[in-house]
Short mmCIF file of C-alpha atoms in Angstrom, two decimals:
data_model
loop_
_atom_site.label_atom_id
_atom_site.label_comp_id
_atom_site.label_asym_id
_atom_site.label_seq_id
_atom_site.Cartn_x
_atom_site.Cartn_y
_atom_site.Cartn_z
CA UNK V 1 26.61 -17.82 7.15
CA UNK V 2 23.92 -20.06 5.73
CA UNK V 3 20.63 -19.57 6.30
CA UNK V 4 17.22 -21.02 5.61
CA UNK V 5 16.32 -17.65 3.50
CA UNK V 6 19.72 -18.31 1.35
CA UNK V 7 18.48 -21.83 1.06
CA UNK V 8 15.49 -21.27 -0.55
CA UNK V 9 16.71 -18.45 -2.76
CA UNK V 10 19.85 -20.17 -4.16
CA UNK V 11 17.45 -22.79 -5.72
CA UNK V 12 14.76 -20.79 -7.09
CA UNK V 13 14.58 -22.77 -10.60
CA UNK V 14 13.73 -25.97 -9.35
CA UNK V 15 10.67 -25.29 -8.69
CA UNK V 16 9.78 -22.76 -11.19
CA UNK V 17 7.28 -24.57 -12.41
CA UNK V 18 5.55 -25.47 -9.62
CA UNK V 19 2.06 -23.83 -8.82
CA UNK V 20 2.38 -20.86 -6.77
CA UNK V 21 -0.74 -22.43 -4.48
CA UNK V 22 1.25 -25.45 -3.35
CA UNK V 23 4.07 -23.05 -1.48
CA UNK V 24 2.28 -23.85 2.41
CA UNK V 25 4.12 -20.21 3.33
CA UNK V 26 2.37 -18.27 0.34
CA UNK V 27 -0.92 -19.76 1.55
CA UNK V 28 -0.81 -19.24 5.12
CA UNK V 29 0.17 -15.44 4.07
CA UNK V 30 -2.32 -15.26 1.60
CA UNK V 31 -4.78 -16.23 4.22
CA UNK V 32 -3.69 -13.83 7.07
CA UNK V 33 -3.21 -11.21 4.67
CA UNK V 34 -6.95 -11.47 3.26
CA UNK V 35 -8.45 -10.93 6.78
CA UNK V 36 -5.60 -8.03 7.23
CA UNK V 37 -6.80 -6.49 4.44
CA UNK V 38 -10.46 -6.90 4.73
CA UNK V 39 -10.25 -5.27 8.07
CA UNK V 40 -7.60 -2.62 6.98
CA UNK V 41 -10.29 -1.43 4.27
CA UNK V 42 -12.83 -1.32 6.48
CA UNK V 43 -11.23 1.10 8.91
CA UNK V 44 -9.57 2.92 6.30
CA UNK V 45 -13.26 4.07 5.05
CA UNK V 46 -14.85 4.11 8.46
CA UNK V 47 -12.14 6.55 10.36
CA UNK V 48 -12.40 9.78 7.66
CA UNK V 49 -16.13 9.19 7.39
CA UNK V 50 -16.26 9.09 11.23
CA UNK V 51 -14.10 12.10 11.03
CA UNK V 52 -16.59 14.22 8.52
CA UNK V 53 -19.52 13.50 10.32
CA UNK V 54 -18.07 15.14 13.59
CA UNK V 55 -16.09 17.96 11.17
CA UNK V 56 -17.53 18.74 7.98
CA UNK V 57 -13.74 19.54 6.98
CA UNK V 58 -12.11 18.70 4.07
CA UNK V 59 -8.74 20.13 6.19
CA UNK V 60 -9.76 17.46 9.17
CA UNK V 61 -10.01 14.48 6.31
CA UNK V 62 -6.78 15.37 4.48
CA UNK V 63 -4.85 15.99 7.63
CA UNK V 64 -6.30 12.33 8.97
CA UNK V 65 -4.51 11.11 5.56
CA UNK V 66 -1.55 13.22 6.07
CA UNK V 67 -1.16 11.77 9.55
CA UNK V 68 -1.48 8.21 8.03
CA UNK V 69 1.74 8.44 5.99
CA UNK V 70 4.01 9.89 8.43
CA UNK V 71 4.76 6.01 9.74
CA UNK V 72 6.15 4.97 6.11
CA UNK V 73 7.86 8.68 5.67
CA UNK V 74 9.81 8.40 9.38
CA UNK V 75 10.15 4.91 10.29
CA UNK V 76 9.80 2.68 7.60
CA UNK V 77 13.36 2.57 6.49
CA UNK V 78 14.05 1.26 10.36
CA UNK V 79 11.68 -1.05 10.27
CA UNK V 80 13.20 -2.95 7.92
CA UNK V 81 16.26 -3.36 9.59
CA UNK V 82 14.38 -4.47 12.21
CA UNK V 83 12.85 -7.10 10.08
CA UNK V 84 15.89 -8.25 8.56
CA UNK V 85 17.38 -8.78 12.04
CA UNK V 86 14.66 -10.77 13.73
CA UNK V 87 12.78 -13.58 13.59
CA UNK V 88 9.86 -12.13 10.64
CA UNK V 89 7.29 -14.87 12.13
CA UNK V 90 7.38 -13.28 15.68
CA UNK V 91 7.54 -10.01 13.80
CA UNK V 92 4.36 -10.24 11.84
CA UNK V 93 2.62 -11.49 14.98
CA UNK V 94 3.68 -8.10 17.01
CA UNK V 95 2.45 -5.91 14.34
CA UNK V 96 -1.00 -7.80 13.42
CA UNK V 97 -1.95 -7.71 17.56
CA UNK V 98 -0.79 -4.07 18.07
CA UNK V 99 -3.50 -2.87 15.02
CA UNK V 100 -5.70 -5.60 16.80
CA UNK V 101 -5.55 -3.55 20.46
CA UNK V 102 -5.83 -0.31 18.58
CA UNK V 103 -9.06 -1.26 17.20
CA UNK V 104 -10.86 -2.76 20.47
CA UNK V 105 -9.53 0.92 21.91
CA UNK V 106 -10.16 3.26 19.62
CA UNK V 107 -13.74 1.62 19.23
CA UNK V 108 -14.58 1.54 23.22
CA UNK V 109 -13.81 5.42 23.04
CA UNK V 110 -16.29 5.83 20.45
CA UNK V 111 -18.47 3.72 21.72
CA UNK V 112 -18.03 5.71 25.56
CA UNK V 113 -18.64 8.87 23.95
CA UNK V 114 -14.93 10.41 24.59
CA UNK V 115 -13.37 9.88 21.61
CA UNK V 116 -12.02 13.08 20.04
CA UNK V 117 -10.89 14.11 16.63
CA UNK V 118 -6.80 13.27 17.82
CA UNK V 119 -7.42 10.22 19.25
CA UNK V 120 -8.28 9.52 15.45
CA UNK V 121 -5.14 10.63 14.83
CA UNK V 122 -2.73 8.95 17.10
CA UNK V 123 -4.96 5.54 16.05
CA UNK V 124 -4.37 6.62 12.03
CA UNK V 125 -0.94 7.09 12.36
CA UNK V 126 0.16 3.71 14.70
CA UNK V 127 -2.36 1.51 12.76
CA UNK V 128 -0.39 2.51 9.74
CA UNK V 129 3.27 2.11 11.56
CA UNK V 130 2.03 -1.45 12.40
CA UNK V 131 0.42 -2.53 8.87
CA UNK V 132 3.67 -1.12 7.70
CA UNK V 133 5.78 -3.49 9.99
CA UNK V 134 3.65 -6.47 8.98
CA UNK V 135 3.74 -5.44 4.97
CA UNK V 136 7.32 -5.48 4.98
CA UNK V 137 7.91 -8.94 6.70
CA UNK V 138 5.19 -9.99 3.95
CA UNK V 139 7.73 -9.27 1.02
CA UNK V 140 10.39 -10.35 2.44
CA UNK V 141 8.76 -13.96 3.48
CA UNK V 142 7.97 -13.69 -0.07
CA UNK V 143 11.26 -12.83 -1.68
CA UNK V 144 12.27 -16.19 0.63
CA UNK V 145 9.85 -18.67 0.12
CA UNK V 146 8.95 -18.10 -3.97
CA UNK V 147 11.14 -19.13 -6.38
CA UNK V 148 11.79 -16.00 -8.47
CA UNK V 149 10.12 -16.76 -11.48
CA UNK V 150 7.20 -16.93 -9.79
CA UNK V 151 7.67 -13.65 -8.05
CA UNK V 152 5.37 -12.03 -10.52
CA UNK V 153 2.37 -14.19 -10.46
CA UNK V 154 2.28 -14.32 -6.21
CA UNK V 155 2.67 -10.28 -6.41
CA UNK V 156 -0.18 -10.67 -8.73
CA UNK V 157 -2.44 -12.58 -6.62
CA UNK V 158 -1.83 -10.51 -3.17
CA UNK V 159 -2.36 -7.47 -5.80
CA UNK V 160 -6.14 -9.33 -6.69
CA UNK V 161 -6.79 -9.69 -3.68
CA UNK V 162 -6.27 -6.43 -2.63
CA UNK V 163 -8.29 -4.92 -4.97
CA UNK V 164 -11.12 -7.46 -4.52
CA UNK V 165 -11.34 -6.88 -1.10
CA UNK V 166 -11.21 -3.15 -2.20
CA UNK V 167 -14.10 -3.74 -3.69
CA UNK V 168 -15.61 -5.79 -0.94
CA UNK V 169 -14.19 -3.21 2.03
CA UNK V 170 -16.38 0.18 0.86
CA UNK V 171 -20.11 -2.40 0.06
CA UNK V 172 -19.22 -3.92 3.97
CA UNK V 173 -19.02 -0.23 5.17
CA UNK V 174 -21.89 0.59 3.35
CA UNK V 175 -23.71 -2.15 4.82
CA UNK V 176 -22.58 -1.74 8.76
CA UNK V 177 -24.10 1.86 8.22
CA UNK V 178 -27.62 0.38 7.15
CA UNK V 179 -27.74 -2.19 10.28
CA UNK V 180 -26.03 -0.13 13.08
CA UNK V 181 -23.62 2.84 13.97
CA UNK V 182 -20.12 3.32 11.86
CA UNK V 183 -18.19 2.69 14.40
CA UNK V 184 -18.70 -0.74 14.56
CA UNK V 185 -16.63 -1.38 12.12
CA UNK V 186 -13.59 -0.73 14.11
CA UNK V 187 -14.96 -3.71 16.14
CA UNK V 188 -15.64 -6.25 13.32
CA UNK V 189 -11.88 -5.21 11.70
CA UNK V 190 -10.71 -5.93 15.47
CA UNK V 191 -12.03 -9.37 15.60
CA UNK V 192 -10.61 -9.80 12.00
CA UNK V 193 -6.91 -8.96 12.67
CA UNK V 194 -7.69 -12.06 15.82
CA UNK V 195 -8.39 -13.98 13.26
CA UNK V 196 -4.99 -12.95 11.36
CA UNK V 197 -3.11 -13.34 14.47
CA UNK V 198 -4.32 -17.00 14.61
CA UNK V 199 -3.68 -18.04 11.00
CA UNK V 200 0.21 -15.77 11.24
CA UNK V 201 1.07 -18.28 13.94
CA UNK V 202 1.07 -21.33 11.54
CA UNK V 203 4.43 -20.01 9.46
CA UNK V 204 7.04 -21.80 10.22
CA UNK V 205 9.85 -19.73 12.37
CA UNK V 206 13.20 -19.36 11.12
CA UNK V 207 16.28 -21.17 12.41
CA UNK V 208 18.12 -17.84 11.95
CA UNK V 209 16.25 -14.47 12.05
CA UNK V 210 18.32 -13.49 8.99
CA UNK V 211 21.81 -12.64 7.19
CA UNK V 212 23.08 -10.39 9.00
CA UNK V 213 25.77 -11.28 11.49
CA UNK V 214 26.35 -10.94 15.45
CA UNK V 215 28.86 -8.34 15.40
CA UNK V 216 26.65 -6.37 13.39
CA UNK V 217 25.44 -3.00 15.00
CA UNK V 218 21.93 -1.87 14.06
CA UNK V 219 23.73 0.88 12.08
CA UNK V 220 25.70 -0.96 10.48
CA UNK V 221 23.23 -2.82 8.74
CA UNK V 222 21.29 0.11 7.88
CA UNK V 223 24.25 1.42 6.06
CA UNK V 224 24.68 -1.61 3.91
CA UNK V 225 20.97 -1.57 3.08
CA UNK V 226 21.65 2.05 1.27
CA UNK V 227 24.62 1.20 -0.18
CA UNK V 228 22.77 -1.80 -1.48
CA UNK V 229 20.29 0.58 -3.01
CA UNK V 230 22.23 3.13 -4.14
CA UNK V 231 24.84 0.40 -6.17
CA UNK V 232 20.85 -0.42 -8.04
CA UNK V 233 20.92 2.36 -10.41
CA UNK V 234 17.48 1.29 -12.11
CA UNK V 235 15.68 0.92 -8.74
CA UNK V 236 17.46 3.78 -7.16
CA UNK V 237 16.00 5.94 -10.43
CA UNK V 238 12.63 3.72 -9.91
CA UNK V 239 12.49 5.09 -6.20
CA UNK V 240 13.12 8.43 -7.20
CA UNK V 241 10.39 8.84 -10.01
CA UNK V 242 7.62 6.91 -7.64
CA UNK V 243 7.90 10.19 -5.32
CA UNK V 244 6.16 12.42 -7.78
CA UNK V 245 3.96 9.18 -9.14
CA UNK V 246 2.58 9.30 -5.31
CA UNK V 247 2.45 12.21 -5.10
CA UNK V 248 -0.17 13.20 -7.31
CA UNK V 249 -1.92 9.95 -6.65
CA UNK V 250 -2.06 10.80 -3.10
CA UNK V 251 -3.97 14.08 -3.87
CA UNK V 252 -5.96 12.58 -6.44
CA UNK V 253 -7.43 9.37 -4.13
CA UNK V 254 -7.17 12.12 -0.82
CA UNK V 255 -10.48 14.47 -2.66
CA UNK V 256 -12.54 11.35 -3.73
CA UNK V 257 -14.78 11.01 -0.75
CA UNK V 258 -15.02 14.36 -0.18
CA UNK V 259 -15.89 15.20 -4.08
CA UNK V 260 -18.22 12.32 -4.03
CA UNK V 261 -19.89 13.75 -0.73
CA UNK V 262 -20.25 17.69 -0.97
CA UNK V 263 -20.02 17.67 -4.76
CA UNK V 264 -21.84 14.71 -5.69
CA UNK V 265 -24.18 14.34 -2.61
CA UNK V 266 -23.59 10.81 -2.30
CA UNK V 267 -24.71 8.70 0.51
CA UNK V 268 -22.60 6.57 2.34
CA UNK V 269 -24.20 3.21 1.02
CA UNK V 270 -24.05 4.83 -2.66
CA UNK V 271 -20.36 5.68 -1.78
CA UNK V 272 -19.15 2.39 -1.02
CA UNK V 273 -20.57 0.79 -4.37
CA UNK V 274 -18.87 3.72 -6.21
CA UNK V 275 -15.52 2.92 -4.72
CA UNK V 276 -16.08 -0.38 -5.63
CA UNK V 277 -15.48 0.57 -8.96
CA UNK V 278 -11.73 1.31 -8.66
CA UNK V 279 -11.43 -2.36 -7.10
CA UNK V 280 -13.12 -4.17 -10.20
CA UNK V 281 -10.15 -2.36 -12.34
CA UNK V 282 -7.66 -3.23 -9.88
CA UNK V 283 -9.34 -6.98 -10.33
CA UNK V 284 -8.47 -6.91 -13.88
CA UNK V 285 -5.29 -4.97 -13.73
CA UNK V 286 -3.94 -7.65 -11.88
CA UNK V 287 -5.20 -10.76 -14.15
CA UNK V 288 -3.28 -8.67 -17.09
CA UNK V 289 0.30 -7.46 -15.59
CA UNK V 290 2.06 -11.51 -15.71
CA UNK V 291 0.80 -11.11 -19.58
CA UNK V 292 1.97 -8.02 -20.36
CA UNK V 293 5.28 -8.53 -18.72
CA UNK V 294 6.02 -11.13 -21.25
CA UNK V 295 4.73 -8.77 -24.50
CA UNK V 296 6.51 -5.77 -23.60
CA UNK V 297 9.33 -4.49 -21.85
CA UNK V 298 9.03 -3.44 -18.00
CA UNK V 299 9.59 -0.19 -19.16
CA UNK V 300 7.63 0.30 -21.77
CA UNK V 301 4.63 -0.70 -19.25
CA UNK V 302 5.73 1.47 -16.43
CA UNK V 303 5.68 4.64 -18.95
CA UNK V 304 2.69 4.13 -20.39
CA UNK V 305 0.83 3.42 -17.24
CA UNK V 306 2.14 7.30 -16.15
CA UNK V 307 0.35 9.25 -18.80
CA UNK V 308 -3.01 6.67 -18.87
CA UNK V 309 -3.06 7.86 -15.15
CA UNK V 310 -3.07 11.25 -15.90
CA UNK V 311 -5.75 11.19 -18.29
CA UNK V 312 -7.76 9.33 -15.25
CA UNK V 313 -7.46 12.17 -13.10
CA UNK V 314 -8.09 14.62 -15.77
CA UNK V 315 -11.53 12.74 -16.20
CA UNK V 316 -11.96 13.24 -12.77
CA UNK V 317 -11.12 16.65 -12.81
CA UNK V 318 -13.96 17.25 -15.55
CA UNK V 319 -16.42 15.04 -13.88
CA UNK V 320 -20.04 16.47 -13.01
CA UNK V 321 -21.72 13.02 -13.01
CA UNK V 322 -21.61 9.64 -10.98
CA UNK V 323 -20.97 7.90 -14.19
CA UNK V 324 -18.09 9.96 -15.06
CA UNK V 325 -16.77 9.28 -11.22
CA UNK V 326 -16.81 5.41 -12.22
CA UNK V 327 -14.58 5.97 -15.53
CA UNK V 328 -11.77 7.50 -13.80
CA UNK V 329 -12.05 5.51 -10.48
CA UNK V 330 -11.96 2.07 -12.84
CA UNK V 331 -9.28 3.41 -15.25
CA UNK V 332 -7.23 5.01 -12.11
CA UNK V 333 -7.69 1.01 -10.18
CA UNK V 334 -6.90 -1.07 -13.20
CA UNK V 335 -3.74 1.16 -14.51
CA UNK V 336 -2.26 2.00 -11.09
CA UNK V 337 -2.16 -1.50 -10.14
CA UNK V 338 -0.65 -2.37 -13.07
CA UNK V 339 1.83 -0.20 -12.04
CA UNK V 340 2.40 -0.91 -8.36
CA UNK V 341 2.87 -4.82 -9.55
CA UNK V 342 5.83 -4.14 -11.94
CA UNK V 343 7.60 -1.87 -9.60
CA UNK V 344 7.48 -4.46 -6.59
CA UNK V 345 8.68 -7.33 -8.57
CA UNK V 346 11.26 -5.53 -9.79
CA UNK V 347 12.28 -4.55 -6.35
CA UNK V 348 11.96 -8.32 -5.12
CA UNK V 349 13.82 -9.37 -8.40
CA UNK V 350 16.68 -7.33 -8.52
CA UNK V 351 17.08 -7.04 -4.30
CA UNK V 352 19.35 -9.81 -2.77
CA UNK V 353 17.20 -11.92 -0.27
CA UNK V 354 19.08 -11.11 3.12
CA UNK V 355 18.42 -7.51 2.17
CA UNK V 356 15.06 -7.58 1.14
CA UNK V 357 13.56 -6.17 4.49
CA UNK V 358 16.05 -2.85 4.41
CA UNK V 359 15.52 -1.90 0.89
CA UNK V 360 11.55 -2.53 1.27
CA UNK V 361 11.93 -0.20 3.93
CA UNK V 362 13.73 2.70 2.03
CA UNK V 363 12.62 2.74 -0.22
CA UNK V 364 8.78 2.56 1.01
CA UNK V 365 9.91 5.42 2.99
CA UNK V 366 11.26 7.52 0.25
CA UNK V 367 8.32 6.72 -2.25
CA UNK V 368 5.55 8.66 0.81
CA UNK V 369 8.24 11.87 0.95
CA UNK V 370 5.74 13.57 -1.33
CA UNK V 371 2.62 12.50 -0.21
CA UNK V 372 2.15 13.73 3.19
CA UNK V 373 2.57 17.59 1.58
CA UNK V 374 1.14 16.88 -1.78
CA UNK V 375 -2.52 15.82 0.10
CA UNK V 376 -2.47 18.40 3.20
CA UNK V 377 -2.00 20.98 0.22
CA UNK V 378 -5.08 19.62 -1.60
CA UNK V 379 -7.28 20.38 1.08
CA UNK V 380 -5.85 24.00 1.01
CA UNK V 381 -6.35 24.05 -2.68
CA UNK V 382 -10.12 22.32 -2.67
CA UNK V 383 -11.16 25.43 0.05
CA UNK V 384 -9.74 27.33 -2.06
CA UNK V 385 -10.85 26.70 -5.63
CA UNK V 386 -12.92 23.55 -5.38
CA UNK V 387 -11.83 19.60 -5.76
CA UNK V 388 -11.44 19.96 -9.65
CA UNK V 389 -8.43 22.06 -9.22
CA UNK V 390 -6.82 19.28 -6.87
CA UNK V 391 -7.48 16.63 -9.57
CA UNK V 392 -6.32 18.92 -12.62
CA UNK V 393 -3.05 19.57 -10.41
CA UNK V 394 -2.53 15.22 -10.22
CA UNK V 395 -3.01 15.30 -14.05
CA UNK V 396 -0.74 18.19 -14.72
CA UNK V 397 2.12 16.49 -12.42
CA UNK V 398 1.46 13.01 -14.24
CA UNK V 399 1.86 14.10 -17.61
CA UNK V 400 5.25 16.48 -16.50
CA UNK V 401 6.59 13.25 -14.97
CA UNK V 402 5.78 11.44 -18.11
CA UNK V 403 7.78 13.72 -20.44
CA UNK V 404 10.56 13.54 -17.80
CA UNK V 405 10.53 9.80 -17.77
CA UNK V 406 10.67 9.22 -21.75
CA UNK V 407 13.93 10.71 -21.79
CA UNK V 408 15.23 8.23 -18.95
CA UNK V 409 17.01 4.74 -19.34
CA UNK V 410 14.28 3.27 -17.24
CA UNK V 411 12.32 3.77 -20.71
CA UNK V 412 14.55 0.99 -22.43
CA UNK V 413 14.34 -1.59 -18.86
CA UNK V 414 13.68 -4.55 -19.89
#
């Protein structure tokens, strides 16, 4: 059956050389995705600190983060059947208005004075489900729209601006607090996911909500999406190894506010710069993957970015200073995202387009299996023997995967 997603994929050379910036559907989700993600940072600092200032827990904060990865651990390899099946316009719109409700709720409890600690939770973990939902029809508008030469350079510019607005997200936090209560940023990121919802409804909507076919059963296609992944030995392998790789990332970023805060004695202002730090090496992560992608061998990159991220969290683990806080957050930003980029455009590159959606959402799934244990353990281990043990743990498991991956084909992937 012909669609308008085979269309544009079948022809992807022609306009290879075309400037990513003139594809209208890259720029409207550029757009929406900015204000997403501006908001999404806000409330992603605002709802632990909210949660330490009525706790004091590290257990409360690490469960909170537990609670956020449960959506991409249990539903997001349904999800993107769902978004394979359906219209990923209408789709996107759905998932940027149900985070938009959440917000205006979860803010008027606050603001009434009955919000409790697992209201936080129940927001944390459908806020997630939702940004989820809309993240996946993102790459697979993408895998669509750009021609796949230029896959690289558009993962590269969502990946900037990600990290500049992680940059951005902590200083506006640390702002709200000097003018007013926290909480109202939950109301700000509320009015920013309107805005989203406004500049979503400008894609185009698809003639045909996808590939698959009538007869099709919603199991059916779920099926085909593993088999799909499994017959992709190199990503299969890829999924596998980013399991651990998350796993120790997820303990490592889970004890930075709280090491900053009881360690450190940071203020809240004085956190958000701090955090800012990990965004400006995101910021030039990102300007140096499409360049390095060309010099070495995907491989090569993906290796070598394991063990530099173990010595990060080593540095953290060893850390008694601000300063030495900044290294490993910078190092940690500019080398992870160098990371994250390769492994989605290999995904996108080597995933056919009417399939996109389901192996985005397996393997998204698989790659959180680790996390949600690895970081409710590292609040165990942090009452237990302090934050440095957490962070020598992350650069233990780093370096172990590294010596595992070295003897792997992926090495040699080109």
């Amino acid at each position: 059956m012909s669609s308008p997603e085979r269309q544009v994929a079948a022809t992807p050379e022609a306009s290879a050389s075309t400037s990513i910036w003139r594809n209208r559907p890259f720029l409207i989700l550029f757009l929406t995705s900015a204000f997403v993600t501006c908001g999404a940072k806000v409330y992603e600092l605002a709802l632990p600190l909210i949660l330490y200032d009525m706790t004091h827990s590290p257990l409360t904060m690490t469960t909170m983060r537990s609670i956020e990865f449960l959506p991409n651990l249990l539903l997001a390899m349904f999800i993107g059947v769902f978004v394979d099946r359906f219209s990923k316009k209408r789709w996107s719109q759905w998932m940027v208005f149900g985070q938009m409700v959440l917000l205006f709720l979860l803010y008027a409890l606050v603001e009434s004075g009955r919000a409790e600690v697992a209201h936080f939770y129940v927001a944390g973990f459908l806020l997630m489900a939702f940004n989820y939902g809309y993240g996946n029809a993102r790459v697979s508008i993408i895998k669509q729209v750009v021609p796949k030469p230029l896959l690289t350079s558009a993962n590269a510019r969502f990946s900037f601006l990600y990290t500049l607005i992680d940059i951005m997200g902590p200083a506006i936090s640390g702002f709200i607090l000097l003018l007013s209560s926290l909480h109202n940023g939950l109301l700000i990121t509320g009015i920013a996911y309107l805005i989203a919802l406004i500049a979503v409804s400008f894609l185009e909507k698809e003639k045909a909500p996808g590939a698959t076919t009538p007869q099709s059963s919603f199991w059916q296609d779920f099926q085909a999406g593993w088999r799909e992944l499994l017959s992709n030995r190199p990503l299969w392998m890829i999924t596998i190894l980013v399991i651990f790789l998350n796993a120790t990332s997820g303990v490592y970023e889970a004890m930075i506010i709280f090491f900053a805060k009881d360690h450190l004695n940071l203020d809240n202002s004085q956190l958000g710069l701090v955090l800012s730090v990990a965004g400006a090496g995101g910021l030039i992560g990102s300007t140096l993957v499409s360049r390095l992608r060309k010099r070495f061998p995907t491989g090569r990159i993906m290796g070598t970015t394991i063990l530099l991220l173990g010595v990060s969290y080593l540095l953290m683990a060893m850390a008694q200073s601000t300063w030495m806080l900044c290294l490993s957050l910078f190092l940690s930003g500019m080398i992870g995202t160098i990371e994250n980029i390769c492994i989605w455009t290999f995904r996108q590159e080597s995933t056919p387009a009417h399939m996109i959606g389901r192996i985005s959402g397996i393997t998204g799934s698989i790659f959180k299996l680790g996390m949600v244990f690895s970081i409710y353990g590292s609040g165990w281990v942090t009452v237990w023997q302090g934050p440095w043990a957490a962070f020598l743990a992350a650069a233990i498991g780093n370096l172990l995967i590294f010596l595992v991956y070295r003897r792997l084909s992926l090495w040699r992937l080109a």
